[in-house]
PDB file of C-alpha atoms and ligand atoms in Angstrom:
ATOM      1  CA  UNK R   1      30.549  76.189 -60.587  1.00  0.00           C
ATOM      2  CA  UNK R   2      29.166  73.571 -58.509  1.00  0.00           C
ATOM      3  CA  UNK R   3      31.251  70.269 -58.382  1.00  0.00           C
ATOM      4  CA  UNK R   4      28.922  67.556 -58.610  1.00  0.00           C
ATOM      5  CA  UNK R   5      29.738  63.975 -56.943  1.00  0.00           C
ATOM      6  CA  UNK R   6      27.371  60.973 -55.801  1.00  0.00           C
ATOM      7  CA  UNK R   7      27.394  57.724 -54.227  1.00  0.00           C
ATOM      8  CA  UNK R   8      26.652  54.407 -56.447  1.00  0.00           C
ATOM      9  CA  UNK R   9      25.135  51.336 -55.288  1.00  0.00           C
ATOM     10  CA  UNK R  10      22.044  49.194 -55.006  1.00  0.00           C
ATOM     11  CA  UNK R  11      19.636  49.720 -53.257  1.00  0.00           C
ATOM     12  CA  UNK R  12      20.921  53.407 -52.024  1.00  0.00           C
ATOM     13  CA  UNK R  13      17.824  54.742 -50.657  1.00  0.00           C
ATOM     14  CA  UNK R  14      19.142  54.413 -47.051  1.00  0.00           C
ATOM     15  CA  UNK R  15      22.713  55.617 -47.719  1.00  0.00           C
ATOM     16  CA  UNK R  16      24.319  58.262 -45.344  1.00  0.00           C
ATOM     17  CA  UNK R  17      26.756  59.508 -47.626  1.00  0.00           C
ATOM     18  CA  UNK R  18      24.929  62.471 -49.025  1.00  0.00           C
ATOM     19  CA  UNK R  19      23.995  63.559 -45.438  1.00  0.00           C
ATOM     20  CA  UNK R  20      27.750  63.287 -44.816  1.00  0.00           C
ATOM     21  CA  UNK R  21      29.163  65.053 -47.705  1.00  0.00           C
ATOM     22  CA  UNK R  22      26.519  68.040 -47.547  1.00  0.00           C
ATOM     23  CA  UNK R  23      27.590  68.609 -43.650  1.00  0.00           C
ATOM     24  CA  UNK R  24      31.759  67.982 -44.546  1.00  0.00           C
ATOM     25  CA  UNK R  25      31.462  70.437 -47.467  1.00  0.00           C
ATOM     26  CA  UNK R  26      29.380  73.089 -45.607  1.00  0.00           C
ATOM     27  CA  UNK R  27      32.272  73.011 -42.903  1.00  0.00           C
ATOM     28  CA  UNK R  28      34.814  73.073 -45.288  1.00  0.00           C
ATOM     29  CA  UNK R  29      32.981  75.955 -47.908  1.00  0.00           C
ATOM     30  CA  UNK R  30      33.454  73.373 -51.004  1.00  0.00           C
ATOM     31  CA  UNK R  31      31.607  74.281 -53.827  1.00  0.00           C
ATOM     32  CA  UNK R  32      30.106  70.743 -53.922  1.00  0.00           C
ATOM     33  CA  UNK R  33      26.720  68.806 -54.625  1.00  0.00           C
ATOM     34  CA  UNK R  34      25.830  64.878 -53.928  1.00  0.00           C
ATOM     35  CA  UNK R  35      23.424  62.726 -54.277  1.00  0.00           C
ATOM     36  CA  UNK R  36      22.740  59.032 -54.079  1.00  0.00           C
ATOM     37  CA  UNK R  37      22.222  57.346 -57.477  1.00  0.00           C
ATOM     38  CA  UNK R  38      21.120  53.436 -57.399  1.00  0.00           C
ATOM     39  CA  UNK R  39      22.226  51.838 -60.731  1.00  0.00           C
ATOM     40  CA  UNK R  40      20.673  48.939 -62.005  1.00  0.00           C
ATOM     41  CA  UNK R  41      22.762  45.721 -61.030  1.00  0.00           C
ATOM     42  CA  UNK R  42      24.065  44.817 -64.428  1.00  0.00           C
ATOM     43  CA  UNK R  43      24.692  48.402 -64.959  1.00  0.00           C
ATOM     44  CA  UNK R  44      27.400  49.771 -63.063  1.00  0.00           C
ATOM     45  CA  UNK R  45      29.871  50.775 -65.612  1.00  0.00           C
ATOM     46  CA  UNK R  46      27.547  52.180 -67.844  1.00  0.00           C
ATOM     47  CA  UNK R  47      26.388  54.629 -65.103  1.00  0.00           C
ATOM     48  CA  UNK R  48      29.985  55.202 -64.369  1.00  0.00           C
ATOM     49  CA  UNK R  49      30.294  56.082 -68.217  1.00  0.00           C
ATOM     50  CA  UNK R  50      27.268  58.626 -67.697  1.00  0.00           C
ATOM     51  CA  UNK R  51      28.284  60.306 -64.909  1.00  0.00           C
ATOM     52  CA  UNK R  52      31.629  61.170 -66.915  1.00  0.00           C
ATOM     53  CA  UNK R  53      29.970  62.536 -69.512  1.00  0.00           C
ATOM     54  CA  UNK R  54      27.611  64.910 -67.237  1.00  0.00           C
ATOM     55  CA  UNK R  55      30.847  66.009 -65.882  1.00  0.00           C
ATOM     56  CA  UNK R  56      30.440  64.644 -62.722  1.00  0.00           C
ATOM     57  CA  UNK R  57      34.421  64.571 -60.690  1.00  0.00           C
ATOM     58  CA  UNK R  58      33.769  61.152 -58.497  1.00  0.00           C
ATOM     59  CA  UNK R  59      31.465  59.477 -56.798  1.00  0.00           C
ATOM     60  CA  UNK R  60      31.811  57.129 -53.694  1.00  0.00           C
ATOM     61  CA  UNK R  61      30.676  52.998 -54.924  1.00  0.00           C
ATOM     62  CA  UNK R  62      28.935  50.715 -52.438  1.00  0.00           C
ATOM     63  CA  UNK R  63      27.280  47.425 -52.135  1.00  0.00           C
ATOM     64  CA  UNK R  64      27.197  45.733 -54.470  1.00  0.00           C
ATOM     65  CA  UNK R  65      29.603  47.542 -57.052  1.00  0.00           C
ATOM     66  CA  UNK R  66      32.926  47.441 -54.926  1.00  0.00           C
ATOM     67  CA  UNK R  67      34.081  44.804 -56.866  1.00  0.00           C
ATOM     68  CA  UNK R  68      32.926  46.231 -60.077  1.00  0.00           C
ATOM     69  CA  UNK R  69      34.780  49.384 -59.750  1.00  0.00           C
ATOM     70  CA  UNK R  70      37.718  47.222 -59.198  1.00  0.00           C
ATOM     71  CA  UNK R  71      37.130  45.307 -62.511  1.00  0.00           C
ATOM     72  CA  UNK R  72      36.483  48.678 -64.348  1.00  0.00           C
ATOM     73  CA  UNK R  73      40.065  48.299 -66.254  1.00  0.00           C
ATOM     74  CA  UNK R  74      39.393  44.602 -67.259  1.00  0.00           C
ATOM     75  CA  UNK R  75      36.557  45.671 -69.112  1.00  0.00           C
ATOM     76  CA  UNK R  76      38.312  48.893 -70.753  1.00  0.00           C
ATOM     77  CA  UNK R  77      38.495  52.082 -68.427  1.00  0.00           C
ATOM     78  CA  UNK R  78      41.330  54.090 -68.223  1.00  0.00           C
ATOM     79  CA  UNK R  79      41.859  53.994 -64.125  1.00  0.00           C
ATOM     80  CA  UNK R  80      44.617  53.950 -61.562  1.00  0.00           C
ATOM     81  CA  UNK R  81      44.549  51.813 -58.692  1.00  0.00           C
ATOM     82  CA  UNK R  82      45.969  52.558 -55.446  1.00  0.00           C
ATOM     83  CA  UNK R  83      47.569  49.735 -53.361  1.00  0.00           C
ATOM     84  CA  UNK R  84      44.727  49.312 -51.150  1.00  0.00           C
ATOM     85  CA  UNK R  85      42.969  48.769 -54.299  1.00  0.00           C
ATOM     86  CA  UNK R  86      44.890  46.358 -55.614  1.00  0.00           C
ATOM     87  CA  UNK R  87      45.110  44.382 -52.190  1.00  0.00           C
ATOM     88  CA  UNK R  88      41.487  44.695 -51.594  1.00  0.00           C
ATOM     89  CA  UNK R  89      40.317  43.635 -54.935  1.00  0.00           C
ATOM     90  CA  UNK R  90      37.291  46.175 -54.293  1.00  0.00           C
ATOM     91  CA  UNK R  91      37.061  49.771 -54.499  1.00  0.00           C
ATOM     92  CA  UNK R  92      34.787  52.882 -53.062  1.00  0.00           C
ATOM     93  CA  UNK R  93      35.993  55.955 -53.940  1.00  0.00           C
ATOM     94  CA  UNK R  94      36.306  57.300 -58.105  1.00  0.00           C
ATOM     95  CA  UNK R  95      37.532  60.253 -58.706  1.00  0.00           C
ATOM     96  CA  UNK R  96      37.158  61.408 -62.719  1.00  0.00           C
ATOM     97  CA  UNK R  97      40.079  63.051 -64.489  1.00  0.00           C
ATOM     98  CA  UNK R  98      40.506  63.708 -67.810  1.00  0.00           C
ATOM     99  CA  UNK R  99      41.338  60.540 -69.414  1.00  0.00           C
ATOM    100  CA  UNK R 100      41.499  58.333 -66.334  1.00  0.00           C
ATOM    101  CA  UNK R 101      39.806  57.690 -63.564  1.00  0.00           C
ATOM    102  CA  UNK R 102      41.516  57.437 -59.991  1.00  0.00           C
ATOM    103  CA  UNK R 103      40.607  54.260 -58.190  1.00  0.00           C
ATOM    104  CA  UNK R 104      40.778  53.795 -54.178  1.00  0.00           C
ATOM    105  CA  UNK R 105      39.683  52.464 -51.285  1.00  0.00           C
ATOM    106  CA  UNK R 106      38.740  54.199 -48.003  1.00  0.00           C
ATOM    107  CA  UNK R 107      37.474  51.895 -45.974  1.00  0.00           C
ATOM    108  CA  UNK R 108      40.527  50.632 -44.127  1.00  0.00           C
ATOM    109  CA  UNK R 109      42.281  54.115 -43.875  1.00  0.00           C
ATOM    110  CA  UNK R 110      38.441  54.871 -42.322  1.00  0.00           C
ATOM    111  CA  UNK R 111      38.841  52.019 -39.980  1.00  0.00           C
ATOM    112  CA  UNK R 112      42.093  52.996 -38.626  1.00  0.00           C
ATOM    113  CA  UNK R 113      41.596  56.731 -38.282  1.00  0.00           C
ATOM    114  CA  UNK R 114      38.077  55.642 -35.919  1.00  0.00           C
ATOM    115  CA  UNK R 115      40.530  53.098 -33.577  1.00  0.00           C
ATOM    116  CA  UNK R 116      43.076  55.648 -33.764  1.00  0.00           C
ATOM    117  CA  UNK R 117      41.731  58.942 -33.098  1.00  0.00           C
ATOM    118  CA  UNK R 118      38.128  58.785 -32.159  1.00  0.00           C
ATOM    119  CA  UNK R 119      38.791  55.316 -30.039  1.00  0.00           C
ATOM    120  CA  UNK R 120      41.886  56.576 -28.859  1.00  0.00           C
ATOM    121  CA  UNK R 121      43.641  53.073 -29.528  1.00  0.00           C
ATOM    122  CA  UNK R 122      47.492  52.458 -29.758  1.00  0.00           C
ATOM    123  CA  UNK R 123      47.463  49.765 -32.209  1.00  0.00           C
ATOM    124  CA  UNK R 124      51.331  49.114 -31.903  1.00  0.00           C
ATOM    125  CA  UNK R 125      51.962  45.561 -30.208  1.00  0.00           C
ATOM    126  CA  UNK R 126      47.859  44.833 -29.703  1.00  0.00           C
ATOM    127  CA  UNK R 127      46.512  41.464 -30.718  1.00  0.00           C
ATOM    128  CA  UNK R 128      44.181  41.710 -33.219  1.00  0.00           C
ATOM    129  CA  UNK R 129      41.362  39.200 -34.325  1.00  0.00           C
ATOM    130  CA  UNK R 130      39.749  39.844 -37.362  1.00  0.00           C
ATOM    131  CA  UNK R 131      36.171  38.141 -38.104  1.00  0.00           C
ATOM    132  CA  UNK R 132      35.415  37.613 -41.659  1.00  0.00           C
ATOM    133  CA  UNK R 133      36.687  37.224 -44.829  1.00  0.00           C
ATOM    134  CA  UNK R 134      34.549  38.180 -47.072  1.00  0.00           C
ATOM    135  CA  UNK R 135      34.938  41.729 -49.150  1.00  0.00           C
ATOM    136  CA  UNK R 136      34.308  44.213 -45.641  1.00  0.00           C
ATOM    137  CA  UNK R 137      37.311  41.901 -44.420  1.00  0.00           C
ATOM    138  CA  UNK R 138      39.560  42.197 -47.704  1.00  0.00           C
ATOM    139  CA  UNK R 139      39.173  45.973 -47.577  1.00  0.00           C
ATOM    140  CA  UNK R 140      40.680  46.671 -44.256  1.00  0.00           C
ATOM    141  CA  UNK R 141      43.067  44.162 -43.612  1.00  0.00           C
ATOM    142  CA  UNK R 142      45.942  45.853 -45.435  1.00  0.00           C
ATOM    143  CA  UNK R 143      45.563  48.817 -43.810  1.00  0.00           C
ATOM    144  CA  UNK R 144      45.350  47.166 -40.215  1.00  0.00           C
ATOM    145  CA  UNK R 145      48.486  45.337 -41.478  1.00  0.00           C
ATOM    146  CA  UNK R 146      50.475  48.756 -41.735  1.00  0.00           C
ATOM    147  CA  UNK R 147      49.167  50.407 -38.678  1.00  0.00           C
ATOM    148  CA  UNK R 148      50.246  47.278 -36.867  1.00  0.00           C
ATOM    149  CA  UNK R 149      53.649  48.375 -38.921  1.00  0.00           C
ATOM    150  CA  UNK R 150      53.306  44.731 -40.214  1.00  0.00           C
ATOM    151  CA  UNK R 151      53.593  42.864 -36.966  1.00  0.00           C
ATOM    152  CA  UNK R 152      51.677  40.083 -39.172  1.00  0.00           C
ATOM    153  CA  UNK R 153      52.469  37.752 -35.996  1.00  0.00           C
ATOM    154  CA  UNK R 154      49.741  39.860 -33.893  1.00  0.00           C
ATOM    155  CA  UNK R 155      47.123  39.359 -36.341  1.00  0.00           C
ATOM    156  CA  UNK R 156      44.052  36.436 -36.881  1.00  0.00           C
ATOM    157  CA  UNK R 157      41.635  36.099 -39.100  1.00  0.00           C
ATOM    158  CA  UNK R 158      39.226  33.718 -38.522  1.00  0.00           C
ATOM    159  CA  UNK R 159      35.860  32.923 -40.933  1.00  0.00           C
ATOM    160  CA  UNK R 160      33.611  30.283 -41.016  1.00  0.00           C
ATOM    161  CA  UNK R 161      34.351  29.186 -44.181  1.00  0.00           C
ATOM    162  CA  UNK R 162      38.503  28.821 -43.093  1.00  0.00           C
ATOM    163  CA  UNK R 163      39.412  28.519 -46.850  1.00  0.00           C
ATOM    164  CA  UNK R 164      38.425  31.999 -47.668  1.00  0.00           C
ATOM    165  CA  UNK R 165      39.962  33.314 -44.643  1.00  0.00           C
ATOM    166  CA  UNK R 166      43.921  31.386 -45.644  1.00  0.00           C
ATOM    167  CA  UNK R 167      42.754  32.849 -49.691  1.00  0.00           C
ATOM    168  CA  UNK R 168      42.620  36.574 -47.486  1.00  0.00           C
ATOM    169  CA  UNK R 169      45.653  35.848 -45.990  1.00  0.00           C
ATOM    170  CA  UNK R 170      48.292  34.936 -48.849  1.00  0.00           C
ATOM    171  CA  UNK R 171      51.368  36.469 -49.053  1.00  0.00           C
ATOM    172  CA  UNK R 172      51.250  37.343 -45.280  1.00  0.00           C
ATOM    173  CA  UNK R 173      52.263  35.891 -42.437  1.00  0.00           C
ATOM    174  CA  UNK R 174      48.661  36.735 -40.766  1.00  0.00           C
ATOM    175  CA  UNK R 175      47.743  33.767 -38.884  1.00  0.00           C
ATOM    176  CA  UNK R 176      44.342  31.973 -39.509  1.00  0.00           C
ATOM    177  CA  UNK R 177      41.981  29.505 -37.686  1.00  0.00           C
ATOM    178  CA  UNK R 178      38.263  28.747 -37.619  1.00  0.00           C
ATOM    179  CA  UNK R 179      36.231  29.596 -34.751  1.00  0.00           C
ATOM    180  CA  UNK R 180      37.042  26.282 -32.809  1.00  0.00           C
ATOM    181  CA  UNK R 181      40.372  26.809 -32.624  1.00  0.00           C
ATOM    182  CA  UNK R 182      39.847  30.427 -30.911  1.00  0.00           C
ATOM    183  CA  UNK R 183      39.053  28.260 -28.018  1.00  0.00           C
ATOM    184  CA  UNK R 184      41.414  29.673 -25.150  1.00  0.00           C
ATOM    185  CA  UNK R 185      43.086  32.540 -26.579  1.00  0.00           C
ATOM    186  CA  UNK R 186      42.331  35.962 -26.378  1.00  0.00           C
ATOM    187  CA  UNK R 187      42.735  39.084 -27.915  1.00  0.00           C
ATOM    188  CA  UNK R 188      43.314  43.310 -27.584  1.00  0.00           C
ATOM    189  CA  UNK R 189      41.443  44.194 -30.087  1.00  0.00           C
ATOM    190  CA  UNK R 190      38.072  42.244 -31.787  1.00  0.00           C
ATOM    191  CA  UNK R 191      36.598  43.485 -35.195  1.00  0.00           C
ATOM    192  CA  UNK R 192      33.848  42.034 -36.985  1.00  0.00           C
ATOM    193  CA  UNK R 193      33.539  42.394 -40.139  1.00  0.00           C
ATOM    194  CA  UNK R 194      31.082  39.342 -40.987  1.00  0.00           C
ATOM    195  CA  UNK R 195      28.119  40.379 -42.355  1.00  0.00           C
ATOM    196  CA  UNK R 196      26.297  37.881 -39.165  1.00  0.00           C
ATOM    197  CA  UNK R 197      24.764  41.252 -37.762  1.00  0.00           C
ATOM    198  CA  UNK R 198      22.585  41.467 -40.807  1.00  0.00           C
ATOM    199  CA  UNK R 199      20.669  38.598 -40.119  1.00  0.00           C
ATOM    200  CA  UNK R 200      21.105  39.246 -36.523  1.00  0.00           C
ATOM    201  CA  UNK R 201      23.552  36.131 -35.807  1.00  0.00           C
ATOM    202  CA  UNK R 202      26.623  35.696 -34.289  1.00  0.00           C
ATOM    203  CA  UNK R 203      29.791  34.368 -34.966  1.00  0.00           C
ATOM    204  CA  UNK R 204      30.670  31.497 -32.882  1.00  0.00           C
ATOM    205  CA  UNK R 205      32.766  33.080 -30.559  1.00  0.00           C
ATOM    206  CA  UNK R 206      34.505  30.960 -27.403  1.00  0.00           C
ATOM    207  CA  UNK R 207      33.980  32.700 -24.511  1.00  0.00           C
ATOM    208  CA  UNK R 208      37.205  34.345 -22.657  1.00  0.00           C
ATOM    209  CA  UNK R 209      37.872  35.831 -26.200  1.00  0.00           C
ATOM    210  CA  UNK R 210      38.627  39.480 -24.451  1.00  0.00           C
ATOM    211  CA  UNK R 211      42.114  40.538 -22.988  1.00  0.00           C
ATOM    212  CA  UNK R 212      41.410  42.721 -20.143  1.00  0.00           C
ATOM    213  CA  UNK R 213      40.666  46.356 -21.434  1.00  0.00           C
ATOM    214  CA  UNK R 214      39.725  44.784 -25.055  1.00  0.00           C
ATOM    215  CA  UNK R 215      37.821  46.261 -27.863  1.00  0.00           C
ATOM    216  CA  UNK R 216      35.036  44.831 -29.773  1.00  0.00           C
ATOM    217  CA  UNK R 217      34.545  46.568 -32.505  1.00  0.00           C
ATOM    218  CA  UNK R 218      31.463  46.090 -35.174  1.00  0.00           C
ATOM    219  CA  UNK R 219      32.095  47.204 -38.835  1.00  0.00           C
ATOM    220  CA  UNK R 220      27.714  47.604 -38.734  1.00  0.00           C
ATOM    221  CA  UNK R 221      26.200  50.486 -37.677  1.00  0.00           C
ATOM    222  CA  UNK R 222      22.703  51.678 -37.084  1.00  0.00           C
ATOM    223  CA  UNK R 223      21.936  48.964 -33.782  1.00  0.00           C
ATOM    224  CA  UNK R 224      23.251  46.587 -31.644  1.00  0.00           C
ATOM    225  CA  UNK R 225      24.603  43.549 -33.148  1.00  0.00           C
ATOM    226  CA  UNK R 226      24.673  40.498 -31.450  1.00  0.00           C
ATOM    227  CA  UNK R 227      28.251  40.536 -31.224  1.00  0.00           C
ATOM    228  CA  UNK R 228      28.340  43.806 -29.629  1.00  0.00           C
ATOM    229  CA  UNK R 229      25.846  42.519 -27.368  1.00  0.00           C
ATOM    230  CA  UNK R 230      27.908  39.770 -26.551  1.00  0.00           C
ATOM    231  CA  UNK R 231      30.865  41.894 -26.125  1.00  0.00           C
ATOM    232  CA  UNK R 232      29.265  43.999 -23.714  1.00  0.00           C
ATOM    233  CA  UNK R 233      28.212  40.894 -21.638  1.00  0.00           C
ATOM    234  CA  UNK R 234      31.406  39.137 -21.794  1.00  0.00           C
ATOM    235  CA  UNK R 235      34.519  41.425 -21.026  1.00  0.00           C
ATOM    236  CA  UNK R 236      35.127  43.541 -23.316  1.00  0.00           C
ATOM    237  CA  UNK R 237      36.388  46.815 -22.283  1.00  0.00           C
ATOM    238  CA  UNK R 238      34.602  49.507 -25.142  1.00  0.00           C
ATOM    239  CA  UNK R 239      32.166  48.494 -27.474  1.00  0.00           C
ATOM    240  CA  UNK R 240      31.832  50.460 -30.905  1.00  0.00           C
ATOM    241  CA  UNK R 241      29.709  50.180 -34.114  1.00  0.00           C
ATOM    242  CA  UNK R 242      31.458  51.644 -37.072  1.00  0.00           C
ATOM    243  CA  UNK R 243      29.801  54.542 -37.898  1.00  0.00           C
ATOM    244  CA  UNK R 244      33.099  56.564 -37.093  1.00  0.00           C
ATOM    245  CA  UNK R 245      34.576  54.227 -39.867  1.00  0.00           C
ATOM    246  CA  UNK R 246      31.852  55.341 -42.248  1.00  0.00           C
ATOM    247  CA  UNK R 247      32.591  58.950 -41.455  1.00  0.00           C
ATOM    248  CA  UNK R 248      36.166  58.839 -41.554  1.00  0.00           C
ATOM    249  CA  UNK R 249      36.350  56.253 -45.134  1.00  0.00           C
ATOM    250  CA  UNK R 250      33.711  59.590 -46.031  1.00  0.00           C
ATOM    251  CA  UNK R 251      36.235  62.689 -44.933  1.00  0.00           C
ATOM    252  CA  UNK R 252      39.518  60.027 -46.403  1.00  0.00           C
ATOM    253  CA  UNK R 253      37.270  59.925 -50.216  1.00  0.00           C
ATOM    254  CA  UNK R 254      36.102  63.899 -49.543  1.00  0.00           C
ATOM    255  CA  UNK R 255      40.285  64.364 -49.296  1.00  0.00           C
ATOM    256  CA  UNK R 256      41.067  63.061 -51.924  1.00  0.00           C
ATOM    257  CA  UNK R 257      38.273  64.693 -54.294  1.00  0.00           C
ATOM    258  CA  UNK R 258      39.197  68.191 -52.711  1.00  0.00           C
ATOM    259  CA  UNK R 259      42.534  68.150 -50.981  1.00  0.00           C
ATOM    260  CA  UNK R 260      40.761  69.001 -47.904  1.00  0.00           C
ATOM    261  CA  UNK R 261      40.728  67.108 -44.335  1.00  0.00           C
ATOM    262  CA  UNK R 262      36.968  67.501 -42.783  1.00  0.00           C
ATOM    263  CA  UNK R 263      36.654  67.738 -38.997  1.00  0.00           C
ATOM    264  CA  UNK R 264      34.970  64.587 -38.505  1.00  0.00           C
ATOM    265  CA  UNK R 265      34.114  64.766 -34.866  1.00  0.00           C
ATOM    266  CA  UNK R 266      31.077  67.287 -35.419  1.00  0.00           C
ATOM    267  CA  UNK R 267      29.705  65.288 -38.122  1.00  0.00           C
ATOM    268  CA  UNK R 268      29.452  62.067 -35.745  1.00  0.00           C
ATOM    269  CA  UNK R 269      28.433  63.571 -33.081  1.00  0.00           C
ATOM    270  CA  UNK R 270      25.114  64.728 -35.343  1.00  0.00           C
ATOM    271  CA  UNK R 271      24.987  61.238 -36.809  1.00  0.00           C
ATOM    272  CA  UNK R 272      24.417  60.623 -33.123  1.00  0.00           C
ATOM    273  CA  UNK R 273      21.356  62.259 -31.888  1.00  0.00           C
ATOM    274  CA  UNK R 274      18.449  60.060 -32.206  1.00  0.00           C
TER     275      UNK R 274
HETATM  276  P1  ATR K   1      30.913  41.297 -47.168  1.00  0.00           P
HETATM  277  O1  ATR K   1      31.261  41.967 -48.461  1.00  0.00           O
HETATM  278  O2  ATR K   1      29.934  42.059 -46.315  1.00  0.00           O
HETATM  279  O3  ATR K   1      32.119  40.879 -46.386  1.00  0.00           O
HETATM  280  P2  ATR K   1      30.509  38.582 -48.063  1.00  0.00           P
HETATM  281  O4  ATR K   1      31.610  38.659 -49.043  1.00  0.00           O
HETATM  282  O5  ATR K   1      29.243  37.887 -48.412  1.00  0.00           O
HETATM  283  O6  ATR K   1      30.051  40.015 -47.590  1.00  0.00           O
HETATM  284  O7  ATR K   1      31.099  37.951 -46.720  1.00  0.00           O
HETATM  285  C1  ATR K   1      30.327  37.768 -45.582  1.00  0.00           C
HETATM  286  C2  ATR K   1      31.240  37.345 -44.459  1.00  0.00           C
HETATM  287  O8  ATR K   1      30.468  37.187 -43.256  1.00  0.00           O
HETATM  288  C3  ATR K   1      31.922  36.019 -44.693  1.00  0.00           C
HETATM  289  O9  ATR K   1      33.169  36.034 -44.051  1.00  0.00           O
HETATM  290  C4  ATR K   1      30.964  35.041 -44.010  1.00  0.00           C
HETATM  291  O10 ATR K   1      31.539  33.822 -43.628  1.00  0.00           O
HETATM  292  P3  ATR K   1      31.684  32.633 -44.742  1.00  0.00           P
HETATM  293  O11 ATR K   1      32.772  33.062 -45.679  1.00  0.00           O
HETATM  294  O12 ATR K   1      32.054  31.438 -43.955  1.00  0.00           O
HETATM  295  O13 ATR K   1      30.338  32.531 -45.394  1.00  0.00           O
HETATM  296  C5  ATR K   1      30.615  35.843 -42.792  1.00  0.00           C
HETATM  297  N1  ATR K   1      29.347  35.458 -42.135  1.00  0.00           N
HETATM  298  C6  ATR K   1      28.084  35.674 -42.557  1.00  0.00           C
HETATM  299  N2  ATR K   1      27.185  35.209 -41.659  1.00  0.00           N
HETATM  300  C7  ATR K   1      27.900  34.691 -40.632  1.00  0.00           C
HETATM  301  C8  ATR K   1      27.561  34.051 -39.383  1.00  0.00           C
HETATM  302  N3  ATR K   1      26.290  33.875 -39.026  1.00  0.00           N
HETATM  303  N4  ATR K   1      28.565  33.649 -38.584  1.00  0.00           N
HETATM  304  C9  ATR K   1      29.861  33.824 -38.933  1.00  0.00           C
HETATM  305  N5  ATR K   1      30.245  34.416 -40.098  1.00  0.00           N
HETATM  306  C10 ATR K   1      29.285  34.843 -40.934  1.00  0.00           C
END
C-alpha cells in the first residue's frame, strides 16, 4: 500500500518538496505519495490531527508552522523531540507512529551535508559568520556548531537586531556583534540566513568581509540575492544559493521516514535546468 506523506505550510502553492520527494522515491522504488497541503494559519495542529487519522506516516512543516510543530507537546501531542529540535525551538520534519509522533529538524543537517559534500568544504578550523537570527538562523546553528566539532571560538553571529542574535547564542561561547563591528575582520565561510533577500535588501556588510578563497553562501534559492551579488563583486571565492540545502534537509526527512539515503546529486542537478 501506498505510504502517503505531505508538506504543511502557508501559502504552499510554490513548494518544491513534492517535486523532490516524487523524484527521491522513484530512485529509491519507495512505495510513497506527497503532496503539498496549505493549512489555514490558526489551524496547524488540527490538520496535523487529520492527517493522523487518514493514516498519513509524516509530513515535512514549513513557513509558518516550524514553530508550531515545535509547540505541538505544549498543547497535548504525544511527540519526541530530537536535539536539534529542542535547540532550534522549530521543527520540519513529523513522522507519525502509533501513539507519538517523532519530531525533527533537517534543516541544519541539510546545510552541512550541501557545504560538505556538494561544496566540497572542510569546515574544521574555518571562520564562520553567520547572518541572522531569526528562526532560518536558530535551525542551523547547532548543527554548524558540531561540524565545527564545537570550535564555538570560530563562530559569529551577527543580526541587526544584536539582542536576538546574544538570545541565539546562550549557552555557547559563539561570539556576537552587530554589523558595525564586522568592520575589519574577515571570514572563511559567510552564510546568510536573514530573510533581507526577500525584499531584495542587504545586510550591511563592511567591505573586506571575505578571507581569500571564502564562501558566501545564501540560505534563499530561486535568484540572485543581493548578498550573493555582492559576494560575487567583492571577493568571495564560490557563491551558492541553498537549494542543495533544501534537497539535502529533503533526502535527511525522506531518511528518516524510510531508512533510506537518496542520491541527491541527480535530483539538483534537475532542479537546475531552467
Ligand atoms: P526567518 O524565520 O526567515 O529567520 P525571522 O524570524 O523573521 O525570519 O527573521 C528574519 C531575520 O532576517 C532576522 O535576523 C532579521 O533581523 P532582525 O532580527 O534585526 O529583524 C533579518 N533581516 C531581515 N531583513 C534584513 C535586512 N534588510 N538586513 C539585515 N537583516 C535583515
Amino acid at each position: 500500500m501506498t505510504d502517503k506523506y505531505a508538506v504543511i505550510g502557508h501559502p504552499i502553492a510554490h513548494s518544491k518538496s513534492p517535486q523532490i520527494h516524487k523524484m527521491f522515491a522513484e530512485q529509491t522504488g519507495q512505495d510513497i505519495s506527497y503532496e503539498a497541503i496549505e493549512a489555514p494559519l490558526d489551524g496547524f495542529a488540527a490538520k496535523i490531527d487529520e492527517l493522523r487519522k487518514k493514516g498519513y506516516r509524516g509530513c515535512n512543516v514549513t513557513v509558518p508552522f516550524k514553530e508550531h510543530a515545535f509547540q505541538l507537546r505544549s498543547i497535548g501531542r504525544a511527540v519526541s523531540h530530537s536535539e536539534d529540535v529542542d535547540n532550534a525551538k522549530a521543527a520540519n520534519t513529523l513522522k507519525f507512529l502509533d501513539g507519538v509522533i517523532e519530531v525533527d529538524n533537517t534543516d541544519g543537517v541539510g546545510l552541512v551535508r550541501d557545504l560538505e559534500q556538494n561544496l566540497g568544504v572542510n569546515l574544521t578550523g574555518k571562520r564562520l559568520l553567520l547572518m541572522g537570527a531569526g528562526g532560518a538562523a536558530s535551525g542551523v546553528l547547532l548543527p554548524l556548531r558540531r561540524a565545527l566539532r564545537h570550535a564555538d571560538a570560530n563562530i559569529t553571529i551577527t543580526n541587526r537586531t544584536v539582542d536576538r542574535a546574544r538570545h541565539l547564542a546562550r549557552g555557547t561561547n559563539v561570539s556576537i556583534c552587530s554589523y558595525e563591528e564586522l568592520a575589519g575582520k574577515s571570514f572563511d565561510i559567510v552564510i546568510n540566513a536573514t530573510s533581507a533577500g526577500l525584499s531584495n535588501e542587504m545586510p550591511p556588510l563592511p567591505l573586506g568581509i571575505f578571507a581569500p578563497g571564502a564562501l558566501a553562501y545564501d540560505m534563499m534559492y530561486g535568484r540572485e540575492t543581493p548578498f550573493m551579488k555582492f559576494a560575487r563583486e567583492h571577493g568571495a571565492a564560490v557563491v551558492s544559493d541553498g537549494l542543495g540545502m533544501l534537497v539535502e534537509q529533503a533526502a535527511e526527512s525522506f531518511y528518516i521516514w524510510r531508512g533510506v539515503h537518496p542520491d541527491t546529486a541527480p535530483v539538483i542537478a534537475a532542479l537546475r535546468q531552467p
